[in-house]
Amino acid sequence: MYVPDFEYHAPKSVAEACAILAELGDRATVLAGGTDVLHKMKVGKLAPEHLVSLKHLDELREIREEPGRVVIGALASHNQIYNSRLLQRRYLSLSMAAHTMASNQICNLGTVGGNIVNGVPSADLPPILIALNASIRLTSAEGERTMPLEDFFHGSAQTRIKQGEILTEIVIPDQATTGSTYLKFGLRRSGALAVAAAAVSVQVAGDTLHGVRIVLASAAPTVLRVTGAERSLVGRRIDDDLLAEAGYLAAKASSPRDSIRGSAEYRRNLVEVLTKRALRKAIDEGHA
Ligand SMILES: Cc1cc2nc3c(=O)[nH]c(=O)nc-3n(C[C@H](O)[C@H](O)[C@H](O)COP(=O)(O)OP(=O)(O)OC[C@H]3O[C@@H](n4cnc5c(N)ncnc54)[C@H](O)[C@@H]3O)c2cc1C
């Protein structure tokens, strides 16, 4: 398995990276950690003439707190997200989602930006970020735009990124949620892709759910928010039957595929169980 020839660029600033991407158009591919790009090049699925590496853009590795939000640079690695004291304190659910991923070697290289832009339905970080109502910043030679992360995906491996754009930051707004969690089922205890997974965030007051977001991985051609299941919970008194009903509705709204990792029926079953358990965990344990 050889990587085909390509020309390598390593710009020193976001502006320089954007200028190179604008000039090269569809002949260039952005390279972050390279865990997907280089694999695709080795197996012949991708043969860009130019690779534009973001490795010198250290400002995009930062995870910081700003008034009203937490900002995660797109180049933050999975291990950075897992080890971040800030994220462990504010949104442990996100740190723990990163901890469920791949081997240490992949987690040292793989970035949150690459995990999002890949657009695959099994990616671990988009569901919990959407449950936390995150938005993303995209920058190109033409300027900057922001969008809710949940609007970024629109089909199997399809995203709304435009030619020449770089995903620079992920923004999690301060929120009224009282808990969140990400539960994933893989075929090994660690480092396995999701056969199915559920991310939830909840806003609990007394014994009632005032707000909830439920987002699924590996349950449809794209990451899937199940708003019908969410609506069934809001304003209702929390009990096991209510959470079981939400699990049932989430499974009903999912459209998983058969694959070597599990049949569609098996995945739907997992969605039902994981949704119910994730809700209970977020309600009882906060952002764990
Ligand atoms: C052995 C192995 C195990 C894995 N296990 C898991 C797992 O458990 N869970 C999981 O979710 N994923 C897993 N992955 C997939 C992969 O590691 C992740 O999706 C990772 O986050 C990709 O990030 P990267 O920085 O390596 O992306 P790259 O390979 O550099 O890029 C991926 C794509 O995103 C684009 N891109 C990257 N960053 C940006 C940016 N900032 N702006 C614009 N475009 C960008 C690239 O052009 C490319 O199209 C695994 C991969 C391997 C090889």
PDB file of C-alpha atoms and ligand atoms in Angstrom, residues 21 28-40 46 51-52 54 57 60 73-78 97-98 100-103 106-107 109-127 137-139 152 161-162 164-169 182 184 188 190-194, ligand 1:
ATOM      1  CA  LEU A  21      -6.994  26.272  -0.856  1.00  0.00           C
ATOM      2  CA  ALA A  28      -6.297  20.088  -2.902  1.00  0.00           C
ATOM      3  CA  THR A  29      -7.363  18.159   0.198  1.00  0.00           C
ATOM      4  CA  VAL A  30      -7.039  19.432   3.759  1.00  0.00           C
ATOM      5  CA  LEU A  31      -4.867  17.265   6.018  1.00  0.00           C
ATOM      6  CA  ALA A  32      -5.367  17.382   9.790  1.00  0.00           C
ATOM      7  CA  GLY A  33      -4.359  14.248  11.761  1.00  0.00           C
ATOM      8  CA  GLY A  34      -4.412  12.243   8.532  1.00  0.00           C
ATOM      9  CA  THR A  35      -5.935   9.114  10.106  1.00  0.00           C
ATOM     10  CA  ASP A  36      -8.615   9.034   7.411  1.00  0.00           C
ATOM     11  CA  VAL A  37      -7.008  10.936   4.540  1.00  0.00           C
ATOM     12  CA  LEU A  38      -3.795   8.893   4.467  1.00  0.00           C
ATOM     13  CA  HIS A  39      -5.670   5.617   4.846  1.00  0.00           C
ATOM     14  CA  LYS A  40      -7.912   6.531   1.893  1.00  0.00           C
ATOM     15  CA  LEU A  46      -8.361   9.339  -2.688  1.00  0.00           C
ATOM     16  CA  LEU A  51      -2.276  18.076   0.518  1.00  0.00           C
ATOM     17  CA  VAL A  52      -2.646  21.218   2.613  1.00  0.00           C
ATOM     18  CA  LEU A  54      -2.925  22.306   9.076  1.00  0.00           C
ATOM     19  CA  LEU A  57      -1.863  26.170  12.959  1.00  0.00           C
ATOM     20  CA  LEU A  60      -6.562  25.718  16.295  1.00  0.00           C
ATOM     21  CA  GLY A  73     -10.094  24.343  18.205  1.00  0.00           C
ATOM     22  CA  ALA A  74     -10.723  22.018  15.270  1.00  0.00           C
ATOM     23  CA  LEU A  75      -7.211  20.565  15.558  1.00  0.00           C
ATOM     24  CA  ALA A  76      -7.714  19.420  19.159  1.00  0.00           C
ATOM     25  CA  SER A  77      -6.928  15.714  19.202  1.00  0.00           C
ATOM     26  CA  HIS A  78      -9.164  13.056  20.743  1.00  0.00           C
ATOM     27  CA  ALA A  97     -16.907  10.160  24.267  1.00  0.00           C
ATOM     28  CA  ALA A  98     -13.356  10.874  23.062  1.00  0.00           C
ATOM     29  CA  THR A 100     -14.270   5.551  23.705  1.00  0.00           C
ATOM     30  CA  MET A 101     -12.422   6.077  20.418  1.00  0.00           C
ATOM     31  CA  ALA A 102      -9.722   4.108  18.644  1.00  0.00           C
ATOM     32  CA  SER A 103      -6.209   3.311  19.894  1.00  0.00           C
ATOM     33  CA  ILE A 106      -5.036   7.245  16.516  1.00  0.00           C
ATOM     34  CA  CYS A 107      -6.300   9.378  19.414  1.00  0.00           C
ATOM     35  CA  LEU A 109      -3.320  12.142  15.796  1.00  0.00           C
ATOM     36  CA  GLY A 110      -7.060  12.212  15.033  1.00  0.00           C
ATOM     37  CA  THR A 111      -8.750  15.590  15.490  1.00  0.00           C
ATOM     38  CA  VAL A 112     -12.247  16.701  16.354  1.00  0.00           C
ATOM     39  CA  GLY A 113     -12.339  18.691  13.085  1.00  0.00           C
ATOM     40  CA  GLY A 114     -11.517  15.600  11.025  1.00  0.00           C
ATOM     41  CA  ASN A 115     -14.099  13.593  12.934  1.00  0.00           C
ATOM     42  CA  ILE A 116     -16.756  16.171  12.005  1.00  0.00           C
ATOM     43  CA  VAL A 117     -15.762  16.897   8.382  1.00  0.00           C
ATOM     44  CA  ASN A 118     -15.554  13.174   7.572  1.00  0.00           C
ATOM     45  CA  GLY A 119     -19.331  13.164   7.970  1.00  0.00           C
ATOM     46  CA  VAL A 120     -19.639   9.441   8.669  1.00  0.00           C
ATOM     47  CA  PRO A 121     -22.617   8.310  10.776  1.00  0.00           C
ATOM     48  CA  SER A 122     -20.422   6.252  13.137  1.00  0.00           C
ATOM     49  CA  ALA A 123     -18.267   9.232  14.208  1.00  0.00           C
ATOM     50  CA  ASP A 124     -18.265   9.536  17.989  1.00  0.00           C
ATOM     51  CA  LEU A 125     -17.926  13.260  18.633  1.00  0.00           C
ATOM     52  CA  PRO A 126     -20.716  14.839  16.512  1.00  0.00           C
ATOM     53  CA  PRO A 127     -23.612  13.220  18.464  1.00  0.00           C
ATOM     54  CA  ARG A 137     -16.989  28.150  12.546  1.00  0.00           C
ATOM     55  CA  LEU A 138     -15.861  27.719   8.956  1.00  0.00           C
ATOM     56  CA  THR A 139     -13.282  30.026   7.390  1.00  0.00           C
ATOM     57  CA  PHE A 152     -23.792  20.507   8.865  1.00  0.00           C
ATOM     58  CA  ILE A 161     -18.515  22.324   3.922  1.00  0.00           C
ATOM     59  CA  LYS A 162     -17.671  24.318   0.791  1.00  0.00           C
ATOM     60  CA  GLY A 164     -11.779  26.035   0.186  1.00  0.00           C
ATOM     61  CA  GLU A 165     -13.265  26.136   3.685  1.00  0.00           C
ATOM     62  CA  ILE A 166     -11.476  25.154   6.882  1.00  0.00           C
ATOM     63  CA  LEU A 167     -13.365  24.161   9.995  1.00  0.00           C
ATOM     64  CA  THR A 168     -11.646  26.287  12.628  1.00  0.00           C
ATOM     65  CA  GLU A 169     -13.616  26.049  15.873  1.00  0.00           C
ATOM     66  CA  TYR A 182     -22.753   9.422  25.387  1.00  0.00           C
ATOM     67  CA  LYS A 184     -21.743   3.603  22.660  1.00  0.00           C
ATOM     68  CA  ARG A 188     -14.790  -4.647  21.571  1.00  0.00           C
ATOM     69  CA  SER A 190     -12.482  -0.207  23.745  1.00  0.00           C
ATOM     70  CA  GLY A 191     -11.353   1.319  20.497  1.00  0.00           C
ATOM     71  CA  ALA A 192     -14.211  -0.050  18.414  1.00  0.00           C
ATOM     72  CA  LEU A 193     -16.437   1.824  15.969  1.00  0.00           C
ATOM     73  CA  ALA A 194     -20.010   2.326  17.154  1.00  0.00           C
TER      74      ALA A 194
HETATM   75  C1  LIG B   1      -7.735   2.464  13.156  1.00  0.00           C
HETATM   76  C2  LIG B   1      -8.753   3.576  13.185  1.00  0.00           C
HETATM   77  C3  LIG B   1      -9.699   3.599  14.208  1.00  0.00           C
HETATM   78  C4  LIG B   1     -10.659   4.611  14.243  1.00  0.00           C
HETATM   79  N1  LIG B   1     -11.584   4.608  15.268  1.00  0.00           N
HETATM   80  C5  LIG B   1     -12.512   5.579  15.330  1.00  0.00           C
HETATM   81  C6  LIG B   1     -13.490   5.599  16.397  1.00  0.00           C
HETATM   82  O1  LIG B   1     -13.501   4.768  17.283  1.00  0.00           O
HETATM   83  N2  LIG B   1     -14.427   6.579  16.357  1.00  0.00           N
HETATM   84  C7  LIG B   1     -14.450   7.533  15.383  1.00  0.00           C
HETATM   85  O2  LIG B   1     -15.323   8.394  15.418  1.00  0.00           O
HETATM   86  N3  LIG B   1     -13.530   7.552  14.385  1.00  0.00           N
HETATM   87  C8  LIG B   1     -12.580   6.601  14.332  1.00  0.00           C
HETATM   88  N4  LIG B   1     -11.647   6.598  13.316  1.00  0.00           N
HETATM   89  C9  LIG B   1     -11.745   7.607  12.266  1.00  0.00           C
HETATM   90  C10 LIG B   1     -10.778   8.829  12.420  1.00  0.00           C
HETATM   91  O3  LIG B   1      -9.681   8.540  13.218  1.00  0.00           O
HETATM   92  C11 LIG B   1     -11.492  10.004  13.012  1.00  0.00           C
HETATM   93  O4  LIG B   1     -12.609  10.347  12.240  1.00  0.00           O
HETATM   94  C12 LIG B   1     -10.587  11.231  13.150  1.00  0.00           C
HETATM   95  O5  LIG B   1     -11.221  12.133  14.008  1.00  0.00           O
HETATM   96  C13 LIG B   1     -10.284  11.925  11.831  1.00  0.00           C
HETATM   97  O6  LIG B   1      -9.506  13.071  12.152  1.00  0.00           O
HETATM   98  P1  LIG B   1      -8.163  13.429  11.385  1.00  0.00           P
HETATM   99  O7  LIG B   1      -7.659  14.676  11.978  1.00  0.00           O
HETATM  100  O8  LIG B   1      -7.230  12.273  11.370  1.00  0.00           O
HETATM  101  O9  LIG B   1      -8.757  13.682   9.941  1.00  0.00           O
HETATM  102  P2  LIG B   1      -8.031  13.658   8.519  1.00  0.00           P
HETATM  103  O10 LIG B   1      -7.806  12.256   8.100  1.00  0.00           O
HETATM  104  O11 LIG B   1      -6.859  14.567   8.482  1.00  0.00           O
HETATM  105  O12 LIG B   1      -9.214  14.310   7.644  1.00  0.00           O
HETATM  106  C14 LIG B   1     -10.480  13.696   7.545  1.00  0.00           C
HETATM  107  C15 LIG B   1     -11.348  14.524   6.578  1.00  0.00           C
HETATM  108  O13 LIG B   1     -11.668  15.775   7.152  1.00  0.00           O
HETATM  109  C16 LIG B   1     -11.098  16.858   6.382  1.00  0.00           C
HETATM  110  N5  LIG B   1     -10.631  17.800   7.408  1.00  0.00           N
HETATM  111  C17 LIG B   1      -9.953  17.489   8.534  1.00  0.00           C
HETATM  112  N6  LIG B   1      -9.817  18.561   9.317  1.00  0.00           N
HETATM  113  C18 LIG B   1     -10.395  19.594   8.668  1.00  0.00           C
HETATM  114  C19 LIG B   1     -10.596  20.969   8.980  1.00  0.00           C
HETATM  115  N7  LIG B   1     -10.188  21.502  10.151  1.00  0.00           N
HETATM  116  N8  LIG B   1     -11.243  21.743   8.082  1.00  0.00           N
HETATM  117  C20 LIG B   1     -11.680  21.229   6.897  1.00  0.00           C
HETATM  118  N9  LIG B   1     -11.542  19.920   6.557  1.00  0.00           N
HETATM  119  C21 LIG B   1     -10.911  19.111   7.435  1.00  0.00           C
HETATM  120  C22 LIG B   1     -10.037  16.229   5.522  1.00  0.00           C
HETATM  121  O14 LIG B   1      -9.836  16.937   4.312  1.00  0.00           O
HETATM  122  C23 LIG B   1     -10.660  14.857   5.266  1.00  0.00           C
HETATM  123  O15 LIG B   1     -11.654  14.947   4.270  1.00  0.00           O
HETATM  124  C24 LIG B   1     -10.673   5.605  13.251  1.00  0.00           C
HETATM  125  C25 LIG B   1      -9.694   5.596  12.226  1.00  0.00           C
HETATM  126  C26 LIG B   1      -8.751   4.599  12.194  1.00  0.00           C
HETATM  127  C27 LIG B   1      -7.712   4.622  11.106  1.00  0.00           C
END
